[in-house]
Short mmCIF file of C-alpha atoms and ligand atoms in Angstrom, two decimals:
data_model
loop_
_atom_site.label_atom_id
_atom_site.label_comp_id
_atom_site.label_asym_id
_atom_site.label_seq_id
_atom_site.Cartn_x
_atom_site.Cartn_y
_atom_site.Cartn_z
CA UNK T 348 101.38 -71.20 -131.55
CA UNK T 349 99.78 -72.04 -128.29
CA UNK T 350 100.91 -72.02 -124.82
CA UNK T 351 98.76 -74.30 -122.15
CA UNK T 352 97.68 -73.22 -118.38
CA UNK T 353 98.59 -69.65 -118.45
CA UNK T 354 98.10 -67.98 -114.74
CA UNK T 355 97.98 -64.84 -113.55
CA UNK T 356 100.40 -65.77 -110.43
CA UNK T 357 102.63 -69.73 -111.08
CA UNK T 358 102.93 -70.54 -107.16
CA UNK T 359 103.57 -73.83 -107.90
CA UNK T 360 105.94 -73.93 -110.38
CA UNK T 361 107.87 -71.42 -108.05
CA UNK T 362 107.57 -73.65 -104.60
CA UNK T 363 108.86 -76.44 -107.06
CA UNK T 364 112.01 -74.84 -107.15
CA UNK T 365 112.37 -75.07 -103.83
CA UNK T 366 110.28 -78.00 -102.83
CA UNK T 367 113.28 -79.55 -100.53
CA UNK T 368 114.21 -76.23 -98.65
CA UNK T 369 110.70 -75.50 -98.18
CA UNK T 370 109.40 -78.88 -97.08
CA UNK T 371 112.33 -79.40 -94.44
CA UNK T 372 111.74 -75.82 -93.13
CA UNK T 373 108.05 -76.97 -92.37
CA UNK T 374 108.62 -80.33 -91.01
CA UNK T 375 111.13 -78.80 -88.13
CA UNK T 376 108.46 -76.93 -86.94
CA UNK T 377 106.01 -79.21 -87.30
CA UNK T 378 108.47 -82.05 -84.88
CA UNK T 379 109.30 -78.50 -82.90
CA UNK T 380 105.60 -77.82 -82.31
CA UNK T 381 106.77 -74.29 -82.09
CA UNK T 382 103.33 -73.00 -84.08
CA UNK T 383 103.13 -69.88 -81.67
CA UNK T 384 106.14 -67.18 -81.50
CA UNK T 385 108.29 -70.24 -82.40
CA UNK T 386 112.40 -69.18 -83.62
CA UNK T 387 111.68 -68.83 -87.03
CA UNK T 388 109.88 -65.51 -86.12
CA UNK T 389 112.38 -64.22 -84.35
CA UNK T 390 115.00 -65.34 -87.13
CA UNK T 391 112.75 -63.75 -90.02
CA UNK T 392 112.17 -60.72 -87.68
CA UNK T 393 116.16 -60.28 -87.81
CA UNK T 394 116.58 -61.34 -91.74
CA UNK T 395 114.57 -58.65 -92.38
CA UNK T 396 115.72 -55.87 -90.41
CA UNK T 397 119.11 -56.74 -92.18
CA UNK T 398 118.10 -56.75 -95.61
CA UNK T 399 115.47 -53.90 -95.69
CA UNK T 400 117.77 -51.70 -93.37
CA UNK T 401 115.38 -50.54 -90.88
CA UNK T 402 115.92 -51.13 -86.79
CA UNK T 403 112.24 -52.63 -86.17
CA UNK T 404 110.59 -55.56 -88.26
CA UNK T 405 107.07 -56.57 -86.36
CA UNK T 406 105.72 -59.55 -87.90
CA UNK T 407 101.67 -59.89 -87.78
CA UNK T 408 98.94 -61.18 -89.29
CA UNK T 409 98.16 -59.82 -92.34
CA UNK T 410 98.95 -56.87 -94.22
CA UNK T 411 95.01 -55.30 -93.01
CA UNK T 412 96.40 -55.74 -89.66
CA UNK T 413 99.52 -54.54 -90.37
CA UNK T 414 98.10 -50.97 -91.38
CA UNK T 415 95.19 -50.96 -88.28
CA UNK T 416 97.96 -51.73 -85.85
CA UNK T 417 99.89 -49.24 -87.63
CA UNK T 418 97.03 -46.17 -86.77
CA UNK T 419 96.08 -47.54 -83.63
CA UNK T 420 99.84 -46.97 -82.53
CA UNK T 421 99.54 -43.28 -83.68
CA UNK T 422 97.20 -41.85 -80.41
CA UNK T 423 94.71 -40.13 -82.81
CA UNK T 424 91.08 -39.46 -81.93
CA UNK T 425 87.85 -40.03 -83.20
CA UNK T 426 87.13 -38.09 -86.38
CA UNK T 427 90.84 -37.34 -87.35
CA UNK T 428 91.48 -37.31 -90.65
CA UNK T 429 93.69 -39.88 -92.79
CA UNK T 430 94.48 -39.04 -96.22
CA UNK T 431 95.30 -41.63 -98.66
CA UNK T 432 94.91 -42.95 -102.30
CA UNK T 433 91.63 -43.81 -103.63
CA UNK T 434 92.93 -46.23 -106.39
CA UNK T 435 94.36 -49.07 -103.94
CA UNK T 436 92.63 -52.51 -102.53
CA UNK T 437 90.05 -52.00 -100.23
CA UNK T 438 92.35 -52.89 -97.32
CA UNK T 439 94.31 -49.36 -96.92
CA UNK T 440 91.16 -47.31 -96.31
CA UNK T 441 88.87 -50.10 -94.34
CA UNK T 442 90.97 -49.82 -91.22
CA UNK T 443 90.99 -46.36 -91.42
CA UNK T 444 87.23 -46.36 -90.98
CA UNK T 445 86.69 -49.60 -88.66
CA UNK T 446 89.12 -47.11 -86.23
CA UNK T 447 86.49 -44.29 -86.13
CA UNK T 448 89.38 -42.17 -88.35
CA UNK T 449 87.71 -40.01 -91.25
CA UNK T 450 89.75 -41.51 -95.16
CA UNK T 451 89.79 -38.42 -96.86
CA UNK T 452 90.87 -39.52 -100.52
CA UNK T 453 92.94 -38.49 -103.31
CA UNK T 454 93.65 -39.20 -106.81
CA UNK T 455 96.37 -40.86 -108.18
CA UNK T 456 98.92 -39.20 -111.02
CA UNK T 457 97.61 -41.18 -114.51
CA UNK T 458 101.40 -42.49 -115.38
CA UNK T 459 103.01 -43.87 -111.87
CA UNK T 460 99.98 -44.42 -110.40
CA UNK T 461 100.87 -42.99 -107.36
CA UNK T 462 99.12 -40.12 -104.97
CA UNK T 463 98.96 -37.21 -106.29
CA UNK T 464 100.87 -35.04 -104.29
CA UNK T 465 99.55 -31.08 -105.02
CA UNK T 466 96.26 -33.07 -103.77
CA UNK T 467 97.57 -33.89 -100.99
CA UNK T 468 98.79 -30.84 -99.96
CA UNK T 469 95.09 -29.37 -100.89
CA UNK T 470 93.61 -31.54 -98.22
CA UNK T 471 95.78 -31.27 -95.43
CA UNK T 472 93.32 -29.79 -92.65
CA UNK T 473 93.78 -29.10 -88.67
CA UNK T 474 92.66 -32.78 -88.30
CA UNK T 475 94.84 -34.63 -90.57
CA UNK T 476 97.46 -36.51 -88.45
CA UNK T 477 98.71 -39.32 -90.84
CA UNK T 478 99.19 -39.74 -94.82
CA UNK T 479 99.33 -43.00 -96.32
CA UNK T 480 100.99 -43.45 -99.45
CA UNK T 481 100.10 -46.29 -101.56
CA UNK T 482 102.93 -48.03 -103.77
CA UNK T 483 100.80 -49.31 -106.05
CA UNK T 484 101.69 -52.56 -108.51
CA UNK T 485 105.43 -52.46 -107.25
CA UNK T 486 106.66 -48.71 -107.32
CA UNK T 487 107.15 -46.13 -104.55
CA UNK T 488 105.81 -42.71 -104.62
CA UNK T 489 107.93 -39.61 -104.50
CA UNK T 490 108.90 -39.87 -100.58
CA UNK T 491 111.18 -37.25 -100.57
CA UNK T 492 108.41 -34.57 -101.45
CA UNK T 493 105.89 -36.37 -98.78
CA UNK T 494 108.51 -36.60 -96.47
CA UNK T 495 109.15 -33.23 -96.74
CA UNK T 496 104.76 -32.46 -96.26
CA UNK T 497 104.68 -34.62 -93.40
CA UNK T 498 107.40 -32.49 -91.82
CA UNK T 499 106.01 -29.41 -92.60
CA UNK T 500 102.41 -30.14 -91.35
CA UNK T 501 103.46 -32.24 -88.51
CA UNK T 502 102.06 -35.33 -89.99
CA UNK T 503 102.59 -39.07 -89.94
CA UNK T 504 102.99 -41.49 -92.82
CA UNK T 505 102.30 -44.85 -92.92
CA UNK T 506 103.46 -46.71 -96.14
CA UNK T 507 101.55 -49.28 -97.48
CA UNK T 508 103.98 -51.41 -98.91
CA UNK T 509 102.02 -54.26 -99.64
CA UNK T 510 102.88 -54.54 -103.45
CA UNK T 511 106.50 -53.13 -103.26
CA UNK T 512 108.44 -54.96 -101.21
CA UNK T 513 112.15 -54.95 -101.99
CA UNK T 514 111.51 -51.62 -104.36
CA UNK T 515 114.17 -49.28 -103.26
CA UNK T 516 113.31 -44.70 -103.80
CA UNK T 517 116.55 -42.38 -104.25
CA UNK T 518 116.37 -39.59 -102.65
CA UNK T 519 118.23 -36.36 -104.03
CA UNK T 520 121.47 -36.75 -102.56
CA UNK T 521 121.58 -40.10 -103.44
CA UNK T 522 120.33 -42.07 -100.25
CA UNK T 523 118.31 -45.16 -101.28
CA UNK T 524 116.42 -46.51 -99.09
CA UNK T 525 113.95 -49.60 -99.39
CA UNK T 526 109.99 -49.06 -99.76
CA UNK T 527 108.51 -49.26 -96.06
CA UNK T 528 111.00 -47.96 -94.41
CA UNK T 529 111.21 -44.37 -95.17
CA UNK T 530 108.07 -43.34 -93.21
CA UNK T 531 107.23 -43.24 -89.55
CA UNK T 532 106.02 -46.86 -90.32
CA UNK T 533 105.77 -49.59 -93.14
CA UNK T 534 103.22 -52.30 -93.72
CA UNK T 535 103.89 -55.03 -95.59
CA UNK T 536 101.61 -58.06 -96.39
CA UNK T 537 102.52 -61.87 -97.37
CA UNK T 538 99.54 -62.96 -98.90
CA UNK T 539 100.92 -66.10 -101.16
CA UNK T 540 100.32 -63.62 -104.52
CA UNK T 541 102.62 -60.92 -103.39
CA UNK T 542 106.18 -60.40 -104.21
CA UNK T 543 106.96 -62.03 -101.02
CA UNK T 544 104.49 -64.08 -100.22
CA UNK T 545 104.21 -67.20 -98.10
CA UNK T 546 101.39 -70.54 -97.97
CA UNK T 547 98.74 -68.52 -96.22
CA UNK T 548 98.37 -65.09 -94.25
CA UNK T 549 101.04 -63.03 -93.42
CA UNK T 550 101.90 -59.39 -92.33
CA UNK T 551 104.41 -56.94 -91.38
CA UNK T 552 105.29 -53.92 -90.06
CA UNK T 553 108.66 -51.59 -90.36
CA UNK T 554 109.90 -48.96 -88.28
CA UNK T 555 112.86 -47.03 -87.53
CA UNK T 556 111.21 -45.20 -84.13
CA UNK T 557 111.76 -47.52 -80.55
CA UNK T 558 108.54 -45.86 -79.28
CA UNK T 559 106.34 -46.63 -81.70
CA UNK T 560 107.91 -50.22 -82.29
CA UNK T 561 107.60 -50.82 -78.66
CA UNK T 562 103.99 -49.68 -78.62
CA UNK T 563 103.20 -52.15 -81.73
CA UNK T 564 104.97 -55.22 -80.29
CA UNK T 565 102.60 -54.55 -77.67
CA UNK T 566 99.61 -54.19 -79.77
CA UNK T 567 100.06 -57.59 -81.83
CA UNK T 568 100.17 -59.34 -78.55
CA UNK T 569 96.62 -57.90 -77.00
CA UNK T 570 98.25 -55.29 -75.32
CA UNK T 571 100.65 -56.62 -73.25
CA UNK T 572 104.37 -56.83 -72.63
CA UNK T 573 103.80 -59.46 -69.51
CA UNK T 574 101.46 -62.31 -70.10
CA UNK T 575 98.25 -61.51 -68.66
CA UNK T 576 99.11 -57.89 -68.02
CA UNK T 577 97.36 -55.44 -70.47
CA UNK T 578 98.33 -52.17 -70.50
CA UNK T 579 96.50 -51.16 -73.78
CA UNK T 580 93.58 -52.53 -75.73
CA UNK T 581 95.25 -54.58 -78.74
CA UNK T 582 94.09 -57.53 -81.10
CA UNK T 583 96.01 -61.30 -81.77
CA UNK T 584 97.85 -60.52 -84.79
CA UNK T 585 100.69 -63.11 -85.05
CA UNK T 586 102.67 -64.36 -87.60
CA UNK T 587 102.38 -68.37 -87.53
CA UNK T 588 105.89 -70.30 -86.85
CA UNK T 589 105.21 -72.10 -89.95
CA UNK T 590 104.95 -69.38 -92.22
CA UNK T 591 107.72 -67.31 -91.31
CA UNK T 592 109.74 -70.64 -91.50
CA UNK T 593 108.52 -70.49 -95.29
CA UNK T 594 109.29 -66.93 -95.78
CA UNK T 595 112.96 -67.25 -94.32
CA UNK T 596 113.76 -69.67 -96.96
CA UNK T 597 111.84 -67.36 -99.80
CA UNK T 598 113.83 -64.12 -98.46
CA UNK T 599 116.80 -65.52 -99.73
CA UNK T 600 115.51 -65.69 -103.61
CA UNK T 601 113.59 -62.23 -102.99
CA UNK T 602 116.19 -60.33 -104.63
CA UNK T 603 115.88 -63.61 -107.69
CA UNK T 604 112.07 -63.24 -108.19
CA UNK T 605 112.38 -59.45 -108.47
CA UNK T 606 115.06 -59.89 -111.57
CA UNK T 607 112.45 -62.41 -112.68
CA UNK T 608 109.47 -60.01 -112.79
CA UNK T 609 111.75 -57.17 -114.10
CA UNK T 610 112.69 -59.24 -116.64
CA UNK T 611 109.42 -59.90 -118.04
CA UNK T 612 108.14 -56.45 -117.52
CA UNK T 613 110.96 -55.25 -119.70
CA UNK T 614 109.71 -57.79 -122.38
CA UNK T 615 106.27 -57.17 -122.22
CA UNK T 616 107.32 -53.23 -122.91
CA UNK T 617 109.48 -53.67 -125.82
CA UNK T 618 106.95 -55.76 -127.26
CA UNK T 619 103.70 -53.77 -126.58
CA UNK T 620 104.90 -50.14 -126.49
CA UNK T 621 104.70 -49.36 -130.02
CA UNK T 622 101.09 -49.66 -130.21
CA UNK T 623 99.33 -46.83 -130.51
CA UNK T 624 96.05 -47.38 -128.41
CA UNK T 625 98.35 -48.81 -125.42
CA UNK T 626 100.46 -47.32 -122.61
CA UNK T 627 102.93 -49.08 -121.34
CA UNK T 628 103.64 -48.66 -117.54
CA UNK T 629 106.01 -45.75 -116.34
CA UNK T 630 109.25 -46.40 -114.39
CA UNK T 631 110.49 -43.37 -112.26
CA UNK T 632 114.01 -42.04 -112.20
CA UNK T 633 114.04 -42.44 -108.30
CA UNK T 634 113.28 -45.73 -108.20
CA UNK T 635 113.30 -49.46 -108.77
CA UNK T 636 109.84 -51.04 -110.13
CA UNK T 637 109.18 -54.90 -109.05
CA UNK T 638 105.89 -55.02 -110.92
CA UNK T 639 104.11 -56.69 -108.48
CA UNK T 640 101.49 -56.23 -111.51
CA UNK T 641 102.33 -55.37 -114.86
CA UNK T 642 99.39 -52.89 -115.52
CA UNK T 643 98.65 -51.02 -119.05
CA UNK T 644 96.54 -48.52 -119.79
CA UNK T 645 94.50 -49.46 -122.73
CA UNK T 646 92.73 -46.38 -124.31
CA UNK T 647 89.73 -45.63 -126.82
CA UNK T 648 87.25 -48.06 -125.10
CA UNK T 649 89.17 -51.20 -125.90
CA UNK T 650 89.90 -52.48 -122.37
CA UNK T 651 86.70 -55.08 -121.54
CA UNK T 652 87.07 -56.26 -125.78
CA UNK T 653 90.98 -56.83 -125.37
CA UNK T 654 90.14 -59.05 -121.93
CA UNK T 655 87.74 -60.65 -123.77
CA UNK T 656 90.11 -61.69 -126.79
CA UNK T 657 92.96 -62.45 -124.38
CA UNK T 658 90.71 -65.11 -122.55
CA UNK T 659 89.36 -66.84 -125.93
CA UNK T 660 93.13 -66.69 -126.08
CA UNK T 661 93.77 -69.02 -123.00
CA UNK T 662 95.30 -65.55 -121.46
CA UNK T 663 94.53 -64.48 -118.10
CA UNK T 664 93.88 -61.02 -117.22
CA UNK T 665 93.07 -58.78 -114.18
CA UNK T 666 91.34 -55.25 -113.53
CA UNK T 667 93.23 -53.85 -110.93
CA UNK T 668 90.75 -51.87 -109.92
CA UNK T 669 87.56 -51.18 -111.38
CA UNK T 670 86.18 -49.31 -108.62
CA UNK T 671 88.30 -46.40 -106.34
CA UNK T 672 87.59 -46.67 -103.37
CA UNK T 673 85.61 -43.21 -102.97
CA UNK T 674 83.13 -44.23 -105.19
CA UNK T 675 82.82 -47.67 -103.01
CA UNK T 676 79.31 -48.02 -101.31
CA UNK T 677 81.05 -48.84 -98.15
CA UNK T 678 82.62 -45.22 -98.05
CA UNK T 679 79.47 -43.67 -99.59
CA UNK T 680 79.02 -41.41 -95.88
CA UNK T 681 82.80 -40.65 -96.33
CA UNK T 682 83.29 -39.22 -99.84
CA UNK T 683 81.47 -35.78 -100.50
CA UNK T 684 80.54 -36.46 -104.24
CA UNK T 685 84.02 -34.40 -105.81
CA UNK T 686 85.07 -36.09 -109.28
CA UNK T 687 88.41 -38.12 -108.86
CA UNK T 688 88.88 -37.92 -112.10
CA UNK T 689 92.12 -40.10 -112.76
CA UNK T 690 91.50 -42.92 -111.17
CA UNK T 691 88.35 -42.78 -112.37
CA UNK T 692 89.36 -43.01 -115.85
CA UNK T 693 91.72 -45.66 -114.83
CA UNK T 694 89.43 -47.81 -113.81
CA UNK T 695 87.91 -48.50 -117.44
CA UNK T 696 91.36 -48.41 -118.54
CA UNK T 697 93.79 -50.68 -116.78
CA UNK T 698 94.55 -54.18 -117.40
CA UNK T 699 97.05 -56.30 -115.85
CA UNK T 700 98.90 -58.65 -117.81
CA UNK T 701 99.96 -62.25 -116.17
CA UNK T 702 103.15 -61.52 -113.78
CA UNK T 703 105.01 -63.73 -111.66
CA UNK T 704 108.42 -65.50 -111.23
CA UNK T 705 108.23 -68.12 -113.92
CA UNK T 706 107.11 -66.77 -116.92
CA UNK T 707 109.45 -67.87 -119.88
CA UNK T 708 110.19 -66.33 -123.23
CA UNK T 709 107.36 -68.67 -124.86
CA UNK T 710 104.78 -67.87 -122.93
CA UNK T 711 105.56 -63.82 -123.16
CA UNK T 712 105.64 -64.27 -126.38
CA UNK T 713 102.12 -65.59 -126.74
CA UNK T 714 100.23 -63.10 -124.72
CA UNK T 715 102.51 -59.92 -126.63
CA UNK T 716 101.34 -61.77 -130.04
CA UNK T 717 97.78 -61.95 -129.17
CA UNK T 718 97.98 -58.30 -127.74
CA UNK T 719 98.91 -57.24 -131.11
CA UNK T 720 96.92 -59.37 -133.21
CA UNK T 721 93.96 -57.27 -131.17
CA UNK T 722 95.36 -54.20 -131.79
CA UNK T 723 96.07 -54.96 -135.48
CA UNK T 724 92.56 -55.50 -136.31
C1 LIG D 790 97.25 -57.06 -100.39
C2 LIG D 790 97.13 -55.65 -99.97
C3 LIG D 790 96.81 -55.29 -98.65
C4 LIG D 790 96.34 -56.27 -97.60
O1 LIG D 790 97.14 -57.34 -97.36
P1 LIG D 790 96.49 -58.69 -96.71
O2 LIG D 790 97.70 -59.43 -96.26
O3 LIG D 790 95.75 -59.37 -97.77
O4 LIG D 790 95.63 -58.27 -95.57
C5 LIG D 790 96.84 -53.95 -98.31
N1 LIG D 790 97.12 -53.00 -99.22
C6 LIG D 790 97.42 -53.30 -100.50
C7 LIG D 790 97.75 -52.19 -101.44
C8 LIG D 790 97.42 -54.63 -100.93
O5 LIG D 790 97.70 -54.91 -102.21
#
């Protein structure tokens, strides 16, 4: 059996779908020539606030942007400390240092992927002012227990939600509430790959606190509330008309593509989990999973040789990541040498499997046959 043009991410197939929705959406703004702060921002602005349950929705950007706006809303000086994952995209820690902030990094736990939170705690010194929790490939991390630190130690958080949009934590009296919007803020990004992701760059940013939503609305707009009045330093971080007019149209099948991925996560793990040399990823009790990526760990060694045999294969694969970030050259003057050692092992161990909104029973059934025809040798 053979299945033809595998991909990591089907955009197209998924815009397909949609093609008519999508197309009109663009063309009104395009005879609008509302390409700047046109209604479609404000209308996704309010979609959002409604469906995610959260007061503020600040659309920017990017999701980089979305997390430097976040910390340069938080007042904190030169040399303060940020503590955050080390096994995450580049983009979580880089503001942290283009701020003059100090990333002090953590590991992650070796099943959710998340920070590890007894680490956490361990770091916390007179100069840390904000956490920021990772949800890494579609999960959130126990917020109730950082919640909980942050109150304790007078802290901030600032979820990067980048890769969990839509997840939902339960807390222990049985509150849910969605990924993002649990912390003092939430940073989301739109990049076309991500769960919600529109035809180019897109960011933003939740909050449930006035002050610091005013403070941000400011920010995106260089500072000012009045045209030409600048009260604060800020940067041009908008959301273009035209995307946001795509993502008001994709918000609607958000809650669709999730089922999709879950769908095909739960086939990939009934398929791959009895092998002996694999683990299958972890779902929490508190929590849904949207498998932004659908990541194994692949022990004894195997990882690069599986890759190898899935791409003879026709089969797509990424590492997500092979390098934490404290053992990135860029934080070299940041990290003082300590061992992370989970992530660390992670890194030669993960694999992520194709995941996206189209993937059919065929094609699942492909890559789970050539996973264990590897495994069987
Ligand atoms: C994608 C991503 C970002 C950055 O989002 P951009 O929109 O590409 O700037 C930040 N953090 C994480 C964890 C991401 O996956």
């Amino acid at each position: 059996m053979s299945v033809s043009n595998i991909q990591m991410v089907d955009l197209n197939s998924q815009y397909l779908k949609i093609k008519p929705q999508i197309d009109a959406a663009i063309a009104k703004v395009i005879s609008e020539t509302s390409f700047i702060n046109g209604p479609a921002v404000k209308e996704l602005q309010l979609k959002m606030q409604e469906k995610f349950k959260v007061k503020h929705v600040i659309p920017c950007g990017n999701g980089t942007d979305a997390l430097q706006i976040a910390l340069m809303a938080l007042d904190l000086k030169e040399g303060d400390e940020i503590i955050t994952s080390t096994f995450t995209f580049i983009a979580t820690a880089e503001v942290i240092s283009l701020l003059n902030l100090k990333p002090i990094f953590v590991d992650v736990y070796p099943d959710t992927f998340g920070i590890n939170i007894e680490q956490v705690k361990a770091k916390i010194s007179p100069k840390t002012k904000v956490i920021i929790p990772v949800h890494l490939y579609g999960q959130t991390c126990n917020m109730e227990e950082l919640c909980q630190i942050a109150k304790d130690n007078n802290l901030y958080i600032i979820e990067d939600t980048a890769q969990a949009i839509n997840s939902e934590f339960t807390f222990s009296n049985g509150d849910k509430k969605f990924a993002g919007t649990i912390g003092d803020i939430g940073t989301t990004s739109f990049f076309p790959s991500k769960n919600l992701g529109c035809f180019g760059d897109g960011g933003a940013i939740f909050t449930n606190n006035d002050t610091l939503a005013e403070k941000m609305r400011m920010i995106i707009n260089h500072g000012s509330k009045i045209k030409y009045h600048h009260e604060i330093v800020g940067v041009n971080s908008r959301l273009d008309t035209l995307q946001a007019a795509i993502l008001n149209v994709k918000l609607d099948y958000l809650d669709e593509y999730c089922a999709n991925r879950q769908k095909a996560a739960d086939y990939y793990t009934k398929n791959l989990q009895n092998i002996n040399e694999i683990i299958t990823p972890t779902i929490h009790s508190k929590g849904t999973h949207v498998f932004h990526q659908y990541t194994l760990r692949v022990l004894n060694n195997k990882r690069d040789e599986l890759k190898k045999h899935l791409e003879s294969k026709g089969i797509p694969s990424m590492i997500y990541y092979p390098i934490s970030l404290h053992q990135q050259k860029a934080f070299a003057n940041f990290h003082n040498g300590e061992s992370l050692v989970v992530a660390e092992q992670l890194e030669k161990e993960v694999i992520s499997l194709p995941m996206h909104t189209e993937l059919d029973v065929e094609t699942l059934q492909f890559i789970c046959e050539n996973v264990q025809e590897f495994f069987a040798k």
